[in-house]
mmCIF file with all atom_site columns, C-alpha atoms in Angstrom:
data_model
loop_
_atom_site.group_PDB
_atom_site.id
_atom_site.type_symbol
_atom_site.label_atom_id
_atom_site.label_alt_id
_atom_site.label_comp_id
_atom_site.label_asym_id
_atom_site.label_entity_id
_atom_site.label_seq_id
_atom_site.pdbx_PDB_ins_code
_atom_site.Cartn_x
_atom_site.Cartn_y
_atom_site.Cartn_z
_atom_site.occupancy
_atom_site.B_iso_or_equiv
_atom_site.pdbx_formal_charge
_atom_site.auth_seq_id
_atom_site.auth_comp_id
_atom_site.auth_asym_id
_atom_site.auth_atom_id
_atom_site.pdbx_PDB_model_num
ATOM 1   C CA . UNK A 1 1   ? 10.484  23.822 10.004 1.00 69.00 ? 1   UNK A CA 1
ATOM 2   C CA . UNK A 1 2   ? 13.564  21.931 11.106 1.00 86.00 ? 2   UNK A CA 1
ATOM 3   C CA . UNK A 1 3   ? 13.099  21.475 14.673 1.00 94.00 ? 3   UNK A CA 1
ATOM 4   C CA . UNK A 1 4   ? 15.386  19.874 17.373 1.00 97.00 ? 4   UNK A CA 1
ATOM 5   C CA . UNK A 1 5   ? 14.118  17.473 19.884 1.00 98.00 ? 5   UNK A CA 1
ATOM 6   C CA . UNK A 1 6   ? 14.637  20.064 22.431 1.00 97.00 ? 6   UNK A CA 1
ATOM 7   C CA . UNK A 1 7   ? 12.171  22.337 20.623 1.00 96.00 ? 7   UNK A CA 1
ATOM 8   C CA . UNK A 1 8   ? 9.398   19.501 21.243 1.00 98.00 ? 8   UNK A CA 1
ATOM 9   C CA . UNK A 1 9   ? 10.230  18.302 24.764 1.00 98.00 ? 9   UNK A CA 1
ATOM 10  C CA . UNK A 1 10  ? 7.028   18.449 26.891 1.00 98.00 ? 10  UNK A CA 1
ATOM 11  C CA . UNK A 1 11  ? 4.805   18.725 23.643 1.00 98.00 ? 11  UNK A CA 1
ATOM 12  C CA . UNK A 1 12  ? 2.733   16.760 21.175 1.00 98.00 ? 12  UNK A CA 1
ATOM 13  C CA . UNK A 1 13  ? 4.242   16.869 17.772 1.00 98.00 ? 13  UNK A CA 1
ATOM 14  C CA . UNK A 1 14  ? 2.366   15.559 14.245 1.00 98.00 ? 14  UNK A CA 1
ATOM 15  C CA . UNK A 1 15  ? 4.469   15.090 11.222 1.00 98.00 ? 15  UNK A CA 1
ATOM 16  C CA . UNK A 1 16  ? 2.180   14.694 8.288  1.00 98.00 ? 16  UNK A CA 1
ATOM 17  C CA . UNK A 1 17  ? 2.867   14.605 4.467  1.00 96.00 ? 17  UNK A CA 1
ATOM 18  C CA . UNK A 1 18  ? 2.810   12.545 1.112  1.00 93.00 ? 18  UNK A CA 1
ATOM 19  C CA . UNK A 1 19  ? 4.811   9.716  0.134  1.00 89.00 ? 19  UNK A CA 1
ATOM 20  C CA . UNK A 1 20  ? 8.685   10.800 -0.150 1.00 86.00 ? 20  UNK A CA 1
ATOM 21  C CA . UNK A 1 21  ? 8.250   14.044 1.647  1.00 92.00 ? 21  UNK A CA 1
ATOM 22  C CA . UNK A 1 22  ? 10.555  13.334 4.600  1.00 92.00 ? 22  UNK A CA 1
ATOM 23  C CA . UNK A 1 23  ? 8.453   12.304 7.310  1.00 96.00 ? 23  UNK A CA 1
ATOM 24  C CA . UNK A 1 24  ? 10.294  9.218  8.654  1.00 95.00 ? 24  UNK A CA 1
ATOM 25  C CA . UNK A 1 25  ? 13.709  11.203 7.916  1.00 95.00 ? 25  UNK A CA 1
ATOM 26  C CA . UNK A 1 26  ? 12.579  13.798 10.063 1.00 97.00 ? 26  UNK A CA 1
ATOM 27  C CA . UNK A 1 27  ? 11.235  11.535 12.653 1.00 98.00 ? 27  UNK A CA 1
ATOM 28  C CA . UNK A 1 28  ? 14.409  9.375  12.763 1.00 96.00 ? 28  UNK A CA 1
ATOM 29  C CA . UNK A 1 29  ? 16.650  12.495 13.198 1.00 97.00 ? 29  UNK A CA 1
ATOM 30  C CA . UNK A 1 30  ? 14.386  13.610 16.061 1.00 98.00 ? 30  UNK A CA 1
ATOM 31  C CA . UNK A 1 31  ? 14.842  10.097 17.825 1.00 97.00 ? 31  UNK A CA 1
ATOM 32  C CA . UNK A 1 32  ? 18.859  10.285 17.106 1.00 96.00 ? 32  UNK A CA 1
ATOM 33  C CA . UNK A 1 33  ? 18.641  13.455 18.635 1.00 97.00 ? 33  UNK A CA 1
ATOM 34  C CA . UNK A 1 34  ? 16.848  12.342 21.718 1.00 97.00 ? 34  UNK A CA 1
ATOM 35  C CA . UNK A 1 35  ? 19.085  9.399  22.111 1.00 96.00 ? 35  UNK A CA 1
ATOM 36  C CA . UNK A 1 36  ? 22.357  11.492 22.186 1.00 96.00 ? 36  UNK A CA 1
ATOM 37  C CA . UNK A 1 37  ? 20.574  13.604 24.821 1.00 97.00 ? 37  UNK A CA 1
ATOM 38  C CA . UNK A 1 38  ? 20.360  10.841 27.102 1.00 96.00 ? 38  UNK A CA 1
ATOM 39  C CA . UNK A 1 39  ? 16.748  9.915  26.984 1.00 97.00 ? 39  UNK A CA 1
ATOM 40  C CA . UNK A 1 40  ? 16.856  6.257  25.686 1.00 96.00 ? 40  UNK A CA 1
ATOM 41  C CA . UNK A 1 41  ? 15.526  4.702  28.768 1.00 96.00 ? 41  UNK A CA 1
ATOM 42  C CA . UNK A 1 42  ? 12.659  7.054  28.871 1.00 98.00 ? 42  UNK A CA 1
ATOM 43  C CA . UNK A 1 43  ? 11.727  6.305  24.892 1.00 98.00 ? 43  UNK A CA 1
ATOM 44  C CA . UNK A 1 44  ? 9.370   4.059  23.560 1.00 98.00 ? 44  UNK A CA 1
ATOM 45  C CA . UNK A 1 45  ? 8.568   3.860  19.813 1.00 98.00 ? 45  UNK A CA 1
ATOM 46  C CA . UNK A 1 46  ? 5.769   2.352  18.096 1.00 98.00 ? 46  UNK A CA 1
ATOM 47  C CA . UNK A 1 47  ? 6.685   1.438  14.573 1.00 98.00 ? 47  UNK A CA 1
ATOM 48  C CA . UNK A 1 48  ? 3.687   0.531  12.570 1.00 98.00 ? 48  UNK A CA 1
ATOM 49  C CA . UNK A 1 49  ? 5.200   1.042  8.888  1.00 96.00 ? 49  UNK A CA 1
ATOM 50  C CA . UNK A 1 50  ? 5.586   -1.786 6.558  1.00 93.00 ? 50  UNK A CA 1
ATOM 51  C CA . UNK A 1 51  ? 8.849   -2.812 5.181  1.00 88.00 ? 51  UNK A CA 1
ATOM 52  C CA . UNK A 1 52  ? 9.944   -0.095 2.404  1.00 81.00 ? 52  UNK A CA 1
ATOM 53  C CA . UNK A 1 53  ? 8.944   -1.098 -1.150 1.00 79.00 ? 53  UNK A CA 1
ATOM 54  C CA . UNK A 1 54  ? 9.752   0.804  -4.343 1.00 81.00 ? 54  UNK A CA 1
ATOM 55  C CA . UNK A 1 55  ? 6.399   1.257  -6.133 1.00 76.00 ? 55  UNK A CA 1
ATOM 56  C CA . UNK A 1 56  ? 6.754   3.618  -9.513 1.00 78.00 ? 56  UNK A CA 1
ATOM 57  C CA . UNK A 1 57  ? 10.020  4.527  -8.587 1.00 80.00 ? 57  UNK A CA 1
ATOM 58  C CA . UNK A 1 58  ? 8.929   5.738  -5.377 1.00 79.00 ? 58  UNK A CA 1
ATOM 59  C CA . UNK A 1 59  ? 10.128  4.462  -1.797 1.00 79.00 ? 59  UNK A CA 1
ATOM 60  C CA . UNK A 1 60  ? 6.938   3.624  0.237  1.00 80.00 ? 60  UNK A CA 1
ATOM 61  C CA . UNK A 1 61  ? 7.003   2.804  3.822  1.00 84.00 ? 61  UNK A CA 1
ATOM 62  C CA . UNK A 1 62  ? 9.627   2.029  5.842  1.00 87.00 ? 62  UNK A CA 1
ATOM 63  C CA . UNK A 1 63  ? 10.596  1.361  9.445  1.00 92.00 ? 63  UNK A CA 1
ATOM 64  C CA . UNK A 1 64  ? 12.269  3.976  11.833 1.00 91.00 ? 64  UNK A CA 1
ATOM 65  C CA . UNK A 1 65  ? 14.884  1.787  12.533 1.00 90.00 ? 65  UNK A CA 1
ATOM 66  C CA . UNK A 1 66  ? 15.774  -1.626 11.503 1.00 84.00 ? 66  UNK A CA 1
ATOM 67  C CA . UNK A 1 67  ? 16.637  -4.309 13.944 1.00 84.00 ? 67  UNK A CA 1
ATOM 68  C CA . UNK A 1 68  ? 20.459  -3.770 14.073 1.00 85.00 ? 68  UNK A CA 1
ATOM 69  C CA . UNK A 1 69  ? 20.078  -0.056 14.423 1.00 87.00 ? 69  UNK A CA 1
ATOM 70  C CA . UNK A 1 70  ? 18.055  -0.116 17.506 1.00 90.00 ? 70  UNK A CA 1
ATOM 71  C CA . UNK A 1 71  ? 20.139  1.244  20.368 1.00 87.00 ? 71  UNK A CA 1
ATOM 72  C CA . UNK A 1 72  ? 19.786  -0.449 23.906 1.00 87.00 ? 72  UNK A CA 1
ATOM 73  C CA . UNK A 1 73  ? 17.576  1.084  26.210 1.00 91.00 ? 73  UNK A CA 1
ATOM 74  C CA . UNK A 1 74  ? 14.643  2.266  24.054 1.00 96.00 ? 74  UNK A CA 1
ATOM 75  C CA . UNK A 1 75  ? 11.610  0.032  24.171 1.00 97.00 ? 75  UNK A CA 1
ATOM 76  C CA . UNK A 1 76  ? 11.029  -0.541 20.240 1.00 97.00 ? 76  UNK A CA 1
ATOM 77  C CA . UNK A 1 77  ? 7.570   -2.046 19.684 1.00 97.00 ? 77  UNK A CA 1
ATOM 78  C CA . UNK A 1 78  ? 6.683   -3.339 16.131 1.00 97.00 ? 78  UNK A CA 1
ATOM 79  C CA . UNK A 1 79  ? 4.279   -5.713 14.527 1.00 97.00 ? 79  UNK A CA 1
ATOM 80  C CA . UNK A 1 80  ? 6.029   -8.722 13.051 1.00 94.00 ? 80  UNK A CA 1
ATOM 81  C CA . UNK A 1 81  ? 4.392   -7.926 9.610  1.00 95.00 ? 81  UNK A CA 1
ATOM 82  C CA . UNK A 1 82  ? 2.440   -4.516 8.092  1.00 97.00 ? 82  UNK A CA 1
ATOM 83  C CA . UNK A 1 83  ? 0.469   -4.848 5.076  1.00 96.00 ? 83  UNK A CA 1
ATOM 84  C CA . UNK A 1 84  ? 0.407   -2.187 2.536  1.00 94.00 ? 84  UNK A CA 1
ATOM 85  C CA . UNK A 1 85  ? -3.501  -2.208 1.688  1.00 96.00 ? 85  UNK A CA 1
ATOM 86  C CA . UNK A 1 86  ? -3.967  0.291  -0.975 1.00 93.00 ? 86  UNK A CA 1
ATOM 87  C CA . UNK A 1 87  ? -0.774  -1.070 -2.890 1.00 91.00 ? 87  UNK A CA 1
ATOM 88  C CA . UNK A 1 88  ? -1.274  -4.758 -2.175 1.00 91.00 ? 88  UNK A CA 1
ATOM 89  C CA . UNK A 1 89  ? -4.906  -5.501 -2.477 1.00 95.00 ? 89  UNK A CA 1
ATOM 90  C CA . UNK A 1 90  ? -6.402  -6.796 -5.659 1.00 95.00 ? 90  UNK A CA 1
ATOM 91  C CA . UNK A 1 91  ? -10.146 -5.807 -4.601 1.00 97.00 ? 91  UNK A CA 1
ATOM 92  C CA . UNK A 1 92  ? -12.273 -3.926 -2.239 1.00 97.00 ? 92  UNK A CA 1
ATOM 93  C CA . UNK A 1 93  ? -12.840 -6.928 -0.080 1.00 97.00 ? 93  UNK A CA 1
ATOM 94  C CA . UNK A 1 94  ? -8.974  -7.711 0.315  1.00 97.00 ? 94  UNK A CA 1
ATOM 95  C CA . UNK A 1 95  ? -8.206  -4.159 1.020  1.00 97.00 ? 95  UNK A CA 1
ATOM 96  C CA . UNK A 1 96  ? -10.483 -3.702 3.941  1.00 97.00 ? 96  UNK A CA 1
ATOM 97  C CA . UNK A 1 97  ? -9.287  -7.152 5.286  1.00 98.00 ? 97  UNK A CA 1
ATOM 98  C CA . UNK A 1 98  ? -5.548  -5.992 5.000  1.00 98.00 ? 98  UNK A CA 1
ATOM 99  C CA . UNK A 1 99  ? -6.565  -2.747 6.860  1.00 98.00 ? 99  UNK A CA 1
ATOM 100 C CA . UNK A 1 100 ? -8.187  -4.766 9.700  1.00 98.00 ? 100 UNK A CA 1
ATOM 101 C CA . UNK A 1 101 ? -5.191  -7.286 9.830  1.00 98.00 ? 101 UNK A CA 1
ATOM 102 C CA . UNK A 1 102 ? -2.961  -4.408 10.590 1.00 98.00 ? 102 UNK A CA 1
ATOM 103 C CA . UNK A 1 103 ? -5.263  -2.674 13.148 1.00 98.00 ? 103 UNK A CA 1
ATOM 104 C CA . UNK A 1 104 ? -5.400  -6.249 14.933 1.00 98.00 ? 104 UNK A CA 1
ATOM 105 C CA . UNK A 1 105 ? -1.606  -6.404 14.755 1.00 98.00 ? 105 UNK A CA 1
ATOM 106 C CA . UNK A 1 106 ? -1.024  -2.825 16.035 1.00 98.00 ? 106 UNK A CA 1
ATOM 107 C CA . UNK A 1 107 ? -3.706  -2.600 18.985 1.00 98.00 ? 107 UNK A CA 1
ATOM 108 C CA . UNK A 1 108 ? -1.776  -4.927 21.116 1.00 98.00 ? 108 UNK A CA 1
ATOM 109 C CA . UNK A 1 109 ? 1.487   -2.732 20.926 1.00 98.00 ? 109 UNK A CA 1
ATOM 110 C CA . UNK A 1 110 ? -0.936  0.251  21.998 1.00 98.00 ? 110 UNK A CA 1
ATOM 111 C CA . UNK A 1 111 ? -2.233  -1.582 24.889 1.00 98.00 ? 111 UNK A CA 1
ATOM 112 C CA . UNK A 1 112 ? 1.477   -2.556 25.796 1.00 98.00 ? 112 UNK A CA 1
ATOM 113 C CA . UNK A 1 113 ? 2.276   1.267  26.047 1.00 98.00 ? 113 UNK A CA 1
ATOM 114 C CA . UNK A 1 114 ? -0.862  2.068  28.360 1.00 98.00 ? 114 UNK A CA 1
ATOM 115 C CA . UNK A 1 115 ? 0.230   -0.688 30.332 1.00 98.00 ? 115 UNK A CA 1
ATOM 116 C CA . UNK A 1 116 ? 3.474   0.821  30.990 1.00 98.00 ? 116 UNK A CA 1
ATOM 117 C CA . UNK A 1 117 ? 4.132   3.973  29.561 1.00 98.00 ? 117 UNK A CA 1
ATOM 118 C CA . UNK A 1 118 ? 7.345   6.108  28.900 1.00 98.00 ? 118 UNK A CA 1
ATOM 119 C CA . UNK A 1 119 ? 7.445   10.153 29.316 1.00 98.00 ? 119 UNK A CA 1
ATOM 120 C CA . UNK A 1 120 ? 8.974   10.080 25.595 1.00 98.00 ? 120 UNK A CA 1
ATOM 121 C CA . UNK A 1 121 ? 6.843   8.447  22.699 1.00 98.00 ? 121 UNK A CA 1
ATOM 122 C CA . UNK A 1 122 ? 7.749   7.982  19.151 1.00 98.00 ? 122 UNK A CA 1
ATOM 123 C CA . UNK A 1 123 ? 5.277   6.730  16.764 1.00 98.00 ? 123 UNK A CA 1
ATOM 124 C CA . UNK A 1 124 ? 5.948   5.891  12.885 1.00 98.00 ? 124 UNK A CA 1
ATOM 125 C CA . UNK A 1 125 ? 3.285   6.076  10.291 1.00 97.00 ? 125 UNK A CA 1
ATOM 126 C CA . UNK A 1 126 ? 0.518   6.467  12.365 1.00 98.00 ? 126 UNK A CA 1
ATOM 127 C CA . UNK A 1 127 ? -1.924  6.499  9.450  1.00 97.00 ? 127 UNK A CA 1
ATOM 128 C CA . UNK A 1 128 ? -1.814  2.828  8.896  1.00 97.00 ? 128 UNK A CA 1
ATOM 129 C CA . UNK A 1 129 ? -3.694  2.297  12.170 1.00 98.00 ? 129 UNK A CA 1
ATOM 130 C CA . UNK A 1 130 ? -6.084  5.276  11.347 1.00 98.00 ? 130 UNK A CA 1
ATOM 131 C CA . UNK A 1 131 ? -6.983  3.443  8.039  1.00 97.00 ? 131 UNK A CA 1
ATOM 132 C CA . UNK A 1 132 ? -9.057  1.099  10.498 1.00 97.00 ? 132 UNK A CA 1
ATOM 133 C CA . UNK A 1 133 ? -11.475 4.070  11.399 1.00 96.00 ? 133 UNK A CA 1
ATOM 134 C CA . UNK A 1 134 ? -10.177 3.848  15.089 1.00 94.00 ? 134 UNK A CA 1
ATOM 135 C CA . UNK A 1 135 ? -9.035  6.985  16.858 1.00 94.00 ? 135 UNK A CA 1
ATOM 136 C CA . UNK A 1 136 ? -9.198  4.864  20.306 1.00 91.00 ? 136 UNK A CA 1
ATOM 137 C CA . UNK A 1 137 ? -7.016  3.767  22.191 1.00 95.00 ? 137 UNK A CA 1
ATOM 138 C CA . UNK A 1 138 ? -4.503  6.193  20.091 1.00 97.00 ? 138 UNK A CA 1
ATOM 139 C CA . UNK A 1 139 ? -5.639  9.159  21.650 1.00 97.00 ? 139 UNK A CA 1
ATOM 140 C CA . UNK A 1 140 ? -5.328  7.577  25.262 1.00 98.00 ? 140 UNK A CA 1
ATOM 141 C CA . UNK A 1 141 ? -1.550  6.680  24.245 1.00 98.00 ? 141 UNK A CA 1
ATOM 142 C CA . UNK A 1 142 ? -0.773  10.254 23.117 1.00 98.00 ? 142 UNK A CA 1
ATOM 143 C CA . UNK A 1 143 ? -2.244  11.370 26.437 1.00 97.00 ? 143 UNK A CA 1
ATOM 144 C CA . UNK A 1 144 ? -0.133  9.198  28.302 1.00 98.00 ? 144 UNK A CA 1
ATOM 145 C CA . UNK A 1 145 ? 3.137   10.742 26.877 1.00 98.00 ? 145 UNK A CA 1
ATOM 146 C CA . UNK A 1 146 ? 4.664   13.736 28.339 1.00 98.00 ? 146 UNK A CA 1
ATOM 147 C CA . UNK A 1 147 ? 6.488   14.271 24.702 1.00 98.00 ? 147 UNK A CA 1
ATOM 148 C CA . UNK A 1 148 ? 5.160   12.645 21.588 1.00 98.00 ? 148 UNK A CA 1
ATOM 149 C CA . UNK A 1 149 ? 6.563   12.727 18.140 1.00 98.00 ? 149 UNK A CA 1
ATOM 150 C CA . UNK A 1 150 ? 4.339   11.105 15.305 1.00 98.00 ? 150 UNK A CA 1
ATOM 151 C CA . UNK A 1 151 ? 4.400   10.887 11.832 1.00 98.00 ? 151 UNK A CA 1
ATOM 152 C CA . UNK A 1 152 ? 1.928   9.851  9.311  1.00 97.00 ? 152 UNK A CA 1
ATOM 153 C CA . UNK A 1 153 ? 0.701   9.815  5.701  1.00 96.00 ? 153 UNK A CA 1
ATOM 154 C CA . UNK A 1 154 ? -1.721  12.817 4.492  1.00 96.00 ? 154 UNK A CA 1
ATOM 155 C CA . UNK A 1 155 ? -1.567  13.161 1.026  1.00 90.00 ? 155 UNK A CA 1
ATOM 156 C CA . UNK A 1 156 ? -2.919  12.340 -2.496 1.00 85.00 ? 156 UNK A CA 1
ATOM 157 C CA . UNK A 1 157 ? -0.471  9.658  -4.025 1.00 79.00 ? 157 UNK A CA 1
ATOM 158 C CA . UNK A 1 158 ? -2.011  6.679  -2.177 1.00 80.00 ? 158 UNK A CA 1
ATOM 159 C CA . UNK A 1 159 ? -5.651  8.295  -2.555 1.00 82.00 ? 159 UNK A CA 1
ATOM 160 C CA . UNK A 1 160 ? -7.153  5.309  -4.928 1.00 86.00 ? 160 UNK A CA 1
ATOM 161 C CA . UNK A 1 161 ? -8.628  3.007  -2.202 1.00 93.00 ? 161 UNK A CA 1
ATOM 162 C CA . UNK A 1 162 ? -10.821 0.856  -4.456 1.00 91.00 ? 162 UNK A CA 1
ATOM 163 C CA . UNK A 1 163 ? -14.001 2.696  -3.312 1.00 94.00 ? 163 UNK A CA 1
ATOM 164 C CA . UNK A 1 164 ? -13.987 1.653  0.140  1.00 96.00 ? 164 UNK A CA 1
ATOM 165 C CA . UNK A 1 165 ? -13.629 5.031  1.663  1.00 95.00 ? 165 UNK A CA 1
ATOM 166 C CA . UNK A 1 166 ? -10.617 4.038  3.666  1.00 97.00 ? 166 UNK A CA 1
ATOM 167 C CA . UNK A 1 167 ? -8.372  7.126  2.438  1.00 96.00 ? 167 UNK A CA 1
ATOM 168 C CA . UNK A 1 168 ? -11.314 9.443  3.254  1.00 96.00 ? 168 UNK A CA 1
ATOM 169 C CA . UNK A 1 169 ? -11.310 7.736  6.867  1.00 97.00 ? 169 UNK A CA 1
ATOM 170 C CA . UNK A 1 170 ? -7.781  7.946  7.228  1.00 97.00 ? 170 UNK A CA 1
ATOM 171 C CA . UNK A 1 171 ? -7.394  11.566 6.143  1.00 97.00 ? 171 UNK A CA 1
ATOM 172 C CA . UNK A 1 172 ? -10.408 12.882 8.494  1.00 98.00 ? 172 UNK A CA 1
ATOM 173 C CA . UNK A 1 173 ? -8.612  10.851 11.482 1.00 98.00 ? 173 UNK A CA 1
ATOM 174 C CA . UNK A 1 174 ? -5.285  12.419 10.555 1.00 98.00 ? 174 UNK A CA 1
ATOM 175 C CA . UNK A 1 175 ? -6.838  15.884 10.778 1.00 98.00 ? 175 UNK A CA 1
ATOM 176 C CA . UNK A 1 176 ? -8.611  15.056 14.181 1.00 97.00 ? 176 UNK A CA 1
ATOM 177 C CA . UNK A 1 177 ? -5.253  13.896 15.501 1.00 98.00 ? 177 UNK A CA 1
ATOM 178 C CA . UNK A 1 178 ? -3.635  17.277 14.560 1.00 98.00 ? 178 UNK A CA 1
ATOM 179 C CA . UNK A 1 179 ? -6.174  19.020 16.579 1.00 97.00 ? 179 UNK A CA 1
ATOM 180 C CA . UNK A 1 180 ? -4.719  17.053 19.627 1.00 96.00 ? 180 UNK A CA 1
ATOM 181 C CA . UNK A 1 181 ? -1.263  18.304 18.896 1.00 98.00 ? 181 UNK A CA 1
ATOM 182 C CA . UNK A 1 182 ? 0.793   21.278 20.086 1.00 98.00 ? 182 UNK A CA 1
ATOM 183 C CA . UNK A 1 183 ? 2.682   21.115 16.916 1.00 98.00 ? 183 UNK A CA 1
ATOM 184 C CA . UNK A 1 184 ? 1.867   20.076 13.546 1.00 98.00 ? 184 UNK A CA 1
ATOM 185 C CA . UNK A 1 185 ? 4.623   19.845 10.901 1.00 98.00 ? 185 UNK A CA 1
ATOM 186 C CA . UNK A 1 186 ? 3.349   19.618 7.394  1.00 97.00 ? 186 UNK A CA 1
ATOM 187 C CA . UNK A 1 187 ? 5.808   18.635 4.785  1.00 96.00 ? 187 UNK A CA 1
#
């Protein structure tokens, strides 16, 4: 599916797939289209993605826009740092700690959006937040947007979680989130 932003206006859209499937690139293209259509001042981006890293020759993570690429007018919310728990952790305890750390860094951004919502919302790498087991306040955030374009990991490449259950929780919450969407794009 190769939607245009115009096709998604007034709808909630979830783009999901494995590492390297093109989730961020599709979201980036849709954001660029929204900006080109003059919606800049109506857009909030919540970027939950870690910086790009190459793991086993594959790029993992990646912000939707780097600071120099961010156009004037859009509100861009991103933590200063996001961890890659399943990639970086040396133990189950450390993995759980990194998941919790990410959630604590992201939750204030969700609250900022709820305090001042915009009609159009883009979320990059929502699955990082879902690893924490919390669907709330994310559901409130999505509900406040008139148009939402959200992407997240849903695959097998990063399934190993040192027995913590983080991967199963993330997958289950991605599935629950997909049920709240008008459009689900699986890459």
